[in-house]
């Protein structure tokens, strides 16, 4: 009357965890902050972390990518500005 019970388990695919770049944004806001890009990147990083906690990976990814692009721009402008400053200091 009773047969073996077959149980199947379907494991859901893991949702990729978007990055928020908070440490990089904090570094840029403290040491490499041309045109306040590092601070703006920090704001977007915190928004990305908040959305990650709220289980909204699409919005977290969007804010994270914006923070990443702002961090890249801040770092590049900071490095170029530092090189120009050193060259001008050496020339004069």
JSON list of C-alpha atoms in Angstrom, two decimals:
[
{"chain": "A", "resi": 1, "resn": "UNK", "atom": "CA", "xyz": [0.00, 0.00, 0.00]},
{"chain": "A", "resi": 2, "resn": "UNK", "atom": "CA", "xyz": [2.86, 2.37, 0.77]},
{"chain": "A", "resi": 3, "resn": "UNK", "atom": "CA", "xyz": [5.70, 2.75, -1.71]},
{"chain": "A", "resi": 4, "resn": "UNK", "atom": "CA", "xyz": [9.01, 4.56, -1.39]},
{"chain": "A", "resi": 5, "resn": "UNK", "atom": "CA", "xyz": [8.75, 8.33, -1.21]},
{"chain": "A", "resi": 6, "resn": "UNK", "atom": "CA", "xyz": [10.77, 10.17, -3.80]},
{"chain": "A", "resi": 7, "resn": "UNK", "atom": "CA", "xyz": [11.77, 13.69, -2.88]},
{"chain": "A", "resi": 8, "resn": "UNK", "atom": "CA", "xyz": [13.38, 15.98, -5.39]},
{"chain": "A", "resi": 9, "resn": "UNK", "atom": "CA", "xyz": [15.07, 19.18, -4.41]},
{"chain": "A", "resi": 10, "resn": "UNK", "atom": "CA", "xyz": [15.72, 21.92, -6.91]},
{"chain": "A", "resi": 11, "resn": "UNK", "atom": "CA", "xyz": [18.42, 24.24, -5.73]},
{"chain": "A", "resi": 12, "resn": "UNK", "atom": "CA", "xyz": [17.91, 27.82, -6.92]},
{"chain": "A", "resi": 13, "resn": "UNK", "atom": "CA", "xyz": [20.75, 29.48, -8.76]},
{"chain": "A", "resi": 14, "resn": "UNK", "atom": "CA", "xyz": [22.69, 31.83, -6.51]},
{"chain": "A", "resi": 15, "resn": "UNK", "atom": "CA", "xyz": [22.11, 35.49, -7.18]},
{"chain": "A", "resi": 16, "resn": "UNK", "atom": "CA", "xyz": [25.42, 37.28, -7.83]},
{"chain": "A", "resi": 17, "resn": "UNK", "atom": "CA", "xyz": [26.31, 39.64, -5.03]},
{"chain": "A", "resi": 18, "resn": "UNK", "atom": "CA", "xyz": [26.95, 43.12, -6.51]},
{"chain": "A", "resi": 19, "resn": "UNK", "atom": "CA", "xyz": [29.98, 44.99, -5.22]},
{"chain": "A", "resi": 20, "resn": "UNK", "atom": "CA", "xyz": [29.59, 48.29, -3.41]},
{"chain": "A", "resi": 21, "resn": "UNK", "atom": "CA", "xyz": [33.22, 49.61, -3.38]},
{"chain": "A", "resi": 22, "resn": "UNK", "atom": "CA", "xyz": [32.86, 51.31, 0.02]},
{"chain": "A", "resi": 23, "resn": "UNK", "atom": "CA", "xyz": [36.53, 51.01, 1.01]},
{"chain": "A", "resi": 24, "resn": "UNK", "atom": "CA", "xyz": [37.77, 52.33, -2.32]},
{"chain": "A", "resi": 25, "resn": "UNK", "atom": "CA", "xyz": [35.30, 55.22, -2.12]},
{"chain": "A", "resi": 26, "resn": "UNK", "atom": "CA", "xyz": [36.38, 55.99, 1.43]},
{"chain": "A", "resi": 27, "resn": "UNK", "atom": "CA", "xyz": [40.04, 56.03, 0.35]},
{"chain": "A", "resi": 28, "resn": "UNK", "atom": "CA", "xyz": [39.24, 58.34, -2.57]},
{"chain": "A", "resi": 29, "resn": "UNK", "atom": "CA", "xyz": [37.19, 60.68, -0.41]},
{"chain": "A", "resi": 30, "resn": "UNK", "atom": "CA", "xyz": [40.04, 60.98, 2.12]},
{"chain": "A", "resi": 31, "resn": "UNK", "atom": "CA", "xyz": [43.13, 61.13, -0.08]},
{"chain": "A", "resi": 32, "resn": "UNK", "atom": "CA", "xyz": [42.13, 61.62, -3.72]},
{"chain": "A", "resi": 33, "resn": "UNK", "atom": "CA", "xyz": [39.10, 63.85, -3.95]},
{"chain": "A", "resi": 34, "resn": "UNK", "atom": "CA", "xyz": [39.23, 66.09, -7.03]},
{"chain": "A", "resi": 35, "resn": "UNK", "atom": "CA", "xyz": [35.94, 67.90, -7.67]},
{"chain": "A", "resi": 36, "resn": "UNK", "atom": "CA", "xyz": [34.43, 65.95, -4.71]},
{"chain": "A", "resi": 37, "resn": "UNK", "atom": "CA", "xyz": [34.22, 62.82, -6.89]},
{"chain": "A", "resi": 38, "resn": "UNK", "atom": "CA", "xyz": [35.44, 60.63, -4.04]},
{"chain": "A", "resi": 39, "resn": "UNK", "atom": "CA", "xyz": [32.69, 61.89, -1.74]},
{"chain": "A", "resi": 40, "resn": "UNK", "atom": "CA", "xyz": [30.01, 61.40, -4.40]},
{"chain": "A", "resi": 41, "resn": "UNK", "atom": "CA", "xyz": [31.35, 57.87, -4.99]},
{"chain": "A", "resi": 42, "resn": "UNK", "atom": "CA", "xyz": [31.10, 57.23, -1.25]},
{"chain": "A", "resi": 43, "resn": "UNK", "atom": "CA", "xyz": [27.44, 58.31, -1.32]},
{"chain": "A", "resi": 44, "resn": "UNK", "atom": "CA", "xyz": [26.69, 55.91, -4.18]},
{"chain": "A", "resi": 45, "resn": "UNK", "atom": "CA", "xyz": [28.61, 53.14, -2.43]},
{"chain": "A", "resi": 46, "resn": "UNK", "atom": "CA", "xyz": [26.52, 53.53, 0.70]},
{"chain": "A", "resi": 47, "resn": "UNK", "atom": "CA", "xyz": [23.37, 53.51, -1.44]},
{"chain": "A", "resi": 48, "resn": "UNK", "atom": "CA", "xyz": [24.56, 50.29, -3.10]},
{"chain": "A", "resi": 49, "resn": "UNK", "atom": "CA", "xyz": [25.20, 48.69, 0.30]},
{"chain": "A", "resi": 50, "resn": "UNK", "atom": "CA", "xyz": [21.73, 49.75, 1.50]},
{"chain": "A", "resi": 51, "resn": "UNK", "atom": "CA", "xyz": [20.09, 48.25, -1.59]},
{"chain": "A", "resi": 52, "resn": "UNK", "atom": "CA", "xyz": [22.11, 45.05, -1.10]},
{"chain": "A", "resi": 53, "resn": "UNK", "atom": "CA", "xyz": [20.77, 44.78, 2.44]},
{"chain": "A", "resi": 54, "resn": "UNK", "atom": "CA", "xyz": [17.24, 45.46, 1.13]},
{"chain": "A", "resi": 55, "resn": "UNK", "atom": "CA", "xyz": [17.63, 42.44, -1.23]},
{"chain": "A", "resi": 56, "resn": "UNK", "atom": "CA", "xyz": [17.43, 44.59, -4.39]},
{"chain": "A", "resi": 57, "resn": "UNK", "atom": "CA", "xyz": [20.40, 43.36, -6.46]},
{"chain": "A", "resi": 58, "resn": "UNK", "atom": "CA", "xyz": [19.44, 45.30, -9.60]},
{"chain": "A", "resi": 59, "resn": "UNK", "atom": "CA", "xyz": [19.50, 48.68, -7.87]},
{"chain": "A", "resi": 60, "resn": "UNK", "atom": "CA", "xyz": [22.59, 47.69, -5.86]},
{"chain": "A", "resi": 61, "resn": "UNK", "atom": "CA", "xyz": [24.39, 46.81, -9.08]},
{"chain": "A", "resi": 62, "resn": "UNK", "atom": "CA", "xyz": [23.44, 50.13, -10.66]},
{"chain": "A", "resi": 63, "resn": "UNK", "atom": "CA", "xyz": [24.64, 52.15, -7.69]},
{"chain": "A", "resi": 64, "resn": "UNK", "atom": "CA", "xyz": [27.76, 50.00, -7.42]},
{"chain": "A", "resi": 65, "resn": "UNK", "atom": "CA", "xyz": [28.70, 50.54, -11.08]},
{"chain": "A", "resi": 66, "resn": "UNK", "atom": "CA", "xyz": [28.18, 54.30, -10.68]},
{"chain": "A", "resi": 67, "resn": "UNK", "atom": "CA", "xyz": [30.42, 54.29, -7.60]},
{"chain": "A", "resi": 68, "resn": "UNK", "atom": "CA", "xyz": [33.04, 52.28, -9.50]},
{"chain": "A", "resi": 69, "resn": "UNK", "atom": "CA", "xyz": [33.09, 54.74, -12.41]},
{"chain": "A", "resi": 70, "resn": "UNK", "atom": "CA", "xyz": [33.30, 57.73, -10.07]},
{"chain": "A", "resi": 71, "resn": "UNK", "atom": "CA", "xyz": [36.15, 56.06, -8.17]},
{"chain": "A", "resi": 72, "resn": "UNK", "atom": "CA", "xyz": [38.05, 55.43, -11.40]},
{"chain": "A", "resi": 73, "resn": "UNK", "atom": "CA", "xyz": [37.58, 59.07, -12.45]},
{"chain": "A", "resi": 74, "resn": "UNK", "atom": "CA", "xyz": [38.63, 60.38, -9.02]},
{"chain": "A", "resi": 75, "resn": "UNK", "atom": "CA", "xyz": [41.72, 58.16, -8.92]},
{"chain": "A", "resi": 76, "resn": "UNK", "atom": "CA", "xyz": [42.82, 59.08, -12.45]},
{"chain": "A", "resi": 77, "resn": "UNK", "atom": "CA", "xyz": [42.31, 62.80, -11.89]},
{"chain": "A", "resi": 78, "resn": "UNK", "atom": "CA", "xyz": [44.11, 62.59, -8.55]},
{"chain": "A", "resi": 79, "resn": "UNK", "atom": "CA", "xyz": [47.10, 60.80, -10.05]},
{"chain": "A", "resi": 80, "resn": "UNK", "atom": "CA", "xyz": [47.31, 63.21, -13.00]},
{"chain": "A", "resi": 81, "resn": "UNK", "atom": "CA", "xyz": [47.00, 66.19, -10.64]},
{"chain": "A", "resi": 82, "resn": "UNK", "atom": "CA", "xyz": [49.73, 64.83, -8.39]},
{"chain": "A", "resi": 83, "resn": "UNK", "atom": "CA", "xyz": [52.07, 64.23, -11.35]},
{"chain": "A", "resi": 84, "resn": "UNK", "atom": "CA", "xyz": [51.43, 67.74, -12.67]},
{"chain": "A", "resi": 85, "resn": "UNK", "atom": "CA", "xyz": [52.08, 69.20, -9.21]},
{"chain": "A", "resi": 86, "resn": "UNK", "atom": "CA", "xyz": [55.37, 67.30, -8.87]},
{"chain": "A", "resi": 87, "resn": "UNK", "atom": "CA", "xyz": [56.51, 68.35, -12.35]},
{"chain": "A", "resi": 88, "resn": "UNK", "atom": "CA", "xyz": [55.65, 72.02, -11.70]},
{"chain": "A", "resi": 89, "resn": "UNK", "atom": "CA", "xyz": [57.40, 71.84, -8.35]},
{"chain": "A", "resi": 90, "resn": "UNK", "atom": "CA", "xyz": [60.53, 70.39, -9.98]},
{"chain": "A", "resi": 91, "resn": "UNK", "atom": "CA", "xyz": [60.52, 72.96, -12.78]},
{"chain": "A", "resi": 92, "resn": "UNK", "atom": "CA", "xyz": [60.21, 75.97, -10.48]}
]
